């Protein structure tokens, strides 16, 4: 899978994941602990219509060195069928982050909701959203049709071993029994983004030529 990223991510995203992005408020985010954060503090957003009125829970983790930061958000829609979704953002100021999946299907094993289920994965697809190139697969997981996605980038123009790397991966599953045609999967991919004006907001994405 690494050759895919070498070819896709030569165009990199100017997202603030340099050393300053891995600094957090020491009292609010104690190092070495995963802490619950509020909606206002969460950087990750999912603008899919089914999730607009959804409940969510979010955590942020910073390691003792300050080199690694992870943010996790899960959404559960309030309707009867329950659309579910989750995003994991894993950042490093130097080298690979703590979580550095290389294929969208690897994202499934990161979430407790799937750990007892057997998946069937579809073909690897490629799209582009406001954050840059995205790799994704549709999947059948238990009684749900899902899309699993992955974005991986660096701000310095190369994926050298010492480069600061960000890995964003996650899932979106429709209610049990619902189908997941490609056009809906594409809409989901386009709804992923960063919230601005939070304590640790990245800069708006800038495509570097």
Short mmCIF file of C-alpha atoms in Angstrom, two decimals:
data_model
loop_
_atom_site.label_atom_id
_atom_site.label_comp_id
_atom_site.label_asym_id
_atom_site.label_seq_id
_atom_site.Cartn_x
_atom_site.Cartn_y
_atom_site.Cartn_z
CA UNK A 1 0.00 0.00 0.00
CA UNK A 2 2.88 2.43 0.62
CA UNK A 3 3.49 2.93 -3.11
CA UNK A 4 -0.07 4.26 -3.41
CA UNK A 5 0.63 6.95 -0.85
CA UNK A 6 3.97 7.86 -2.38
CA UNK A 7 2.25 8.56 -5.68
CA UNK A 8 -0.91 10.14 -4.31
CA UNK A 9 0.51 12.32 -1.57
CA UNK A 10 3.18 14.18 -3.45
CA UNK A 11 0.57 16.91 -3.32
CA UNK A 12 0.43 17.59 0.40
CA UNK A 13 -1.96 19.46 2.62
CA UNK A 14 -0.88 22.49 4.61
CA UNK A 15 -2.49 21.38 7.84
CA UNK A 16 -0.92 22.51 11.09
CA UNK A 17 0.59 19.30 12.43
CA UNK A 18 4.08 20.63 13.02
CA UNK A 19 5.46 20.65 16.52
CA UNK A 20 3.19 23.50 17.56
CA UNK A 21 0.12 21.48 16.56
CA UNK A 22 1.11 18.76 18.98
CA UNK A 23 1.19 21.18 21.90
CA UNK A 24 -1.93 21.25 24.03
CA UNK A 25 -3.05 23.09 27.12
CA UNK A 26 -1.21 21.31 29.97
CA UNK A 27 -4.02 21.56 32.49
CA UNK A 28 -6.85 20.70 30.09
CA UNK A 29 -5.06 17.86 28.29
CA UNK A 30 -2.69 16.11 30.73
CA UNK A 31 0.00 14.10 28.90
CA UNK A 32 -0.30 10.35 28.89
CA UNK A 33 -4.07 10.41 29.44
CA UNK A 34 -7.07 10.21 27.12
CA UNK A 35 -9.51 12.93 28.15
CA UNK A 36 -13.09 13.56 27.08
CA UNK A 37 -13.50 16.76 25.11
CA UNK A 38 -16.54 18.85 24.22
CA UNK A 39 -18.16 19.44 20.84
CA UNK A 40 -16.56 22.89 20.76
CA UNK A 41 -13.10 21.44 21.39
CA UNK A 42 -13.42 18.72 18.77
CA UNK A 43 -11.57 19.43 15.52
CA UNK A 44 -13.12 16.59 13.54
CA UNK A 45 -16.44 17.04 11.79
CA UNK A 46 -18.75 14.87 9.74
CA UNK A 47 -21.31 16.90 7.77
CA UNK A 48 -23.27 13.89 6.51
CA UNK A 49 -27.00 14.74 6.78
CA UNK A 50 -27.80 11.68 8.92
CA UNK A 51 -25.32 12.90 11.56
CA UNK A 52 -26.41 16.53 11.86
CA UNK A 53 -28.62 15.87 14.89
CA UNK A 54 -26.55 12.97 16.18
CA UNK A 55 -25.01 12.39 19.55
CA UNK A 56 -21.24 12.23 19.73
CA UNK A 57 -18.41 11.40 22.09
CA UNK A 58 -14.86 12.58 21.64
CA UNK A 59 -11.48 12.02 23.28
CA UNK A 60 -8.02 13.50 22.88
CA UNK A 61 -4.73 11.87 23.86
CA UNK A 62 -1.27 13.46 24.05
CA UNK A 63 1.80 11.39 24.89
CA UNK A 64 4.30 12.51 27.54
CA UNK A 65 6.79 13.78 24.94
CA UNK A 66 4.20 15.92 23.18
CA UNK A 67 5.24 14.35 19.88
CA UNK A 68 2.04 12.38 19.37
CA UNK A 69 -1.58 13.53 19.51
CA UNK A 70 -4.68 11.48 18.77
CA UNK A 71 -8.29 12.61 18.59
CA UNK A 72 -11.21 10.21 18.30
CA UNK A 73 -14.86 11.05 17.66
CA UNK A 74 -17.82 8.68 17.32
CA UNK A 75 -21.29 9.69 16.14
CA UNK A 76 -24.63 7.93 16.67
CA UNK A 77 -27.71 9.29 14.91
CA UNK A 78 -30.86 9.80 16.96
CA UNK A 79 -33.18 8.09 14.49
CA UNK A 80 -34.45 4.55 15.06
CA UNK A 81 -32.13 2.88 12.54
CA UNK A 82 -28.98 4.45 13.98
CA UNK A 83 -26.41 5.58 11.46
CA UNK A 84 -22.99 5.20 13.09
CA UNK A 85 -19.66 6.82 12.24
CA UNK A 86 -16.21 7.44 13.64
CA UNK A 87 -12.99 9.28 12.80
CA UNK A 88 -9.53 8.82 14.31
CA UNK A 89 -6.96 11.56 13.72
CA UNK A 90 -3.42 10.51 14.63
CA UNK A 91 -0.68 13.17 14.43
CA UNK A 92 3.07 13.15 14.90
CA UNK A 93 5.58 16.01 14.89
CA UNK A 94 8.26 13.59 13.66
CA UNK A 95 7.91 10.24 11.90
CA UNK A 96 4.87 7.96 11.77
CA UNK A 97 2.03 8.61 14.24
CA UNK A 98 0.82 6.15 16.86
CA UNK A 99 -1.91 4.85 14.55
CA UNK A 100 -0.74 4.65 10.94
CA UNK A 101 -3.01 2.35 8.94
CA UNK A 102 -2.09 1.85 5.29
CA UNK A 103 -5.38 0.59 3.84
CA UNK A 104 -8.95 1.71 4.66
CA UNK A 105 -9.94 -1.83 5.61
CA UNK A 106 -7.38 -1.75 8.45
CA UNK A 107 -9.42 1.02 10.08
CA UNK A 108 -12.16 -1.45 11.00
CA UNK A 109 -10.03 -3.18 13.64
CA UNK A 110 -9.54 0.11 15.51
CA UNK A 111 -13.19 0.34 16.60
CA UNK A 112 -14.78 -1.76 19.34
CA UNK A 113 -18.16 -1.75 17.59
CA UNK A 114 -16.77 -4.06 14.87
CA UNK A 115 -14.50 -6.41 16.79
CA UNK A 116 -16.88 -9.37 16.91
CA UNK A 117 -18.09 -8.98 13.32
CA UNK A 118 -16.88 -10.52 10.06
CA UNK A 119 -16.45 -8.04 7.18
CA UNK A 120 -16.53 -8.33 3.41
CA UNK A 121 -14.53 -5.59 1.70
CA UNK A 122 -15.14 -4.01 -1.68
CA UNK A 123 -12.63 -2.62 -4.17
CA UNK A 124 -10.21 0.14 -3.22
CA UNK A 125 -11.40 3.51 -4.53
CA UNK A 126 -9.81 6.94 -4.66
CA UNK A 127 -11.46 10.36 -4.34
CA UNK A 128 -10.58 13.85 -3.17
CA UNK A 129 -12.19 16.09 -0.56
CA UNK A 130 -11.31 19.42 1.04
CA UNK A 131 -8.42 17.79 2.94
CA UNK A 132 -6.92 16.13 -0.14
CA UNK A 133 -6.80 12.61 -1.62
CA UNK A 134 -8.86 9.89 0.07
CA UNK A 135 -8.70 6.12 -0.23
CA UNK A 136 -11.92 4.27 0.60
CA UNK A 137 -13.68 0.93 0.42
CA UNK A 138 -17.26 -0.07 0.82
CA UNK A 139 -17.75 -2.97 3.20
CA UNK A 140 -20.44 -5.25 4.52
CA UNK A 141 -19.96 -5.57 8.28
CA UNK A 142 -22.52 -7.65 10.14
CA UNK A 143 -25.94 -6.33 9.06
CA UNK A 144 -24.58 -2.95 8.00
CA UNK A 145 -23.29 -1.47 4.77
CA UNK A 146 -20.35 0.82 5.49
CA UNK A 147 -17.63 2.90 3.90
CA UNK A 148 -14.11 2.84 5.40
CA UNK A 149 -11.76 5.69 4.53
CA UNK A 150 -8.17 6.81 4.94
CA UNK A 151 -6.17 10.00 4.39
CA UNK A 152 -2.45 10.30 5.10
CA UNK A 153 -0.25 13.34 4.58
CA UNK A 154 2.75 15.41 5.61
CA UNK A 155 3.24 19.17 5.41
CA UNK A 156 6.85 19.11 4.22
CA UNK A 157 6.38 17.57 0.76
CA UNK A 158 7.90 14.16 1.40
CA UNK A 159 7.02 11.02 3.33
CA UNK A 160 10.61 10.52 4.53
CA UNK A 161 10.99 8.52 7.79
CA UNK A 162 11.53 11.71 9.83
CA UNK A 163 8.66 13.67 8.26
CA UNK A 164 5.75 14.74 10.49
CA UNK A 165 2.82 12.59 9.39
CA UNK A 166 -0.93 12.79 9.95
CA UNK A 167 -3.17 9.77 9.50
CA UNK A 168 -6.96 10.23 9.38
CA UNK A 169 -9.11 7.12 9.15
CA UNK A 170 -12.63 6.08 10.01
CA UNK A 171 -15.96 4.61 9.05
CA UNK A 172 -19.55 5.49 8.25
CA UNK A 173 -22.27 2.83 8.41
CA UNK A 174 -25.87 3.12 7.32
CA UNK A 175 -28.70 1.60 9.40
CA UNK A 176 -28.93 -2.22 9.35
CA UNK A 177 -30.32 -3.50 6.06
CA UNK A 178 -29.73 -0.28 4.09
CA UNK A 179 -27.69 -0.42 0.87
CA UNK A 180 -24.65 1.77 0.20
CA UNK A 181 -24.38 2.75 -3.49
CA UNK A 182 -21.15 4.44 -4.67
CA UNK A 183 -22.74 7.88 -4.99
CA UNK A 184 -23.73 7.90 -1.31
CA UNK A 185 -20.25 6.71 -0.36
CA UNK A 186 -18.82 9.63 -2.34
CA UNK A 187 -21.12 12.07 -0.51
CA UNK A 188 -19.87 10.70 2.81
CA UNK A 189 -16.24 11.17 1.77
CA UNK A 190 -16.95 14.78 0.83
CA UNK A 191 -18.50 15.51 4.24
CA UNK A 192 -15.28 14.88 6.22
CA UNK A 193 -13.40 17.93 7.47
CA UNK A 194 -11.84 19.98 10.25
CA UNK A 195 -13.70 22.37 12.52
CA UNK A 196 -12.14 25.83 12.71
CA UNK A 197 -11.70 28.13 15.70
CA UNK A 198 -11.06 25.42 18.27
CA UNK A 199 -8.11 25.53 20.72
CA UNK A 200 -6.05 23.27 18.45
CA UNK A 201 -7.46 24.07 15.00
CA UNK A 202 -5.24 23.40 12.01
CA UNK A 203 -4.86 26.07 9.36
CA UNK A 204 -7.19 25.85 6.37
CA UNK A 205 -5.91 23.24 3.87
CA UNK A 206 -3.48 24.66 1.31
CA UNK A 207 -2.52 22.56 -1.70
CA UNK A 208 1.24 22.83 -2.27
CA UNK A 209 2.36 22.64 -5.89
#
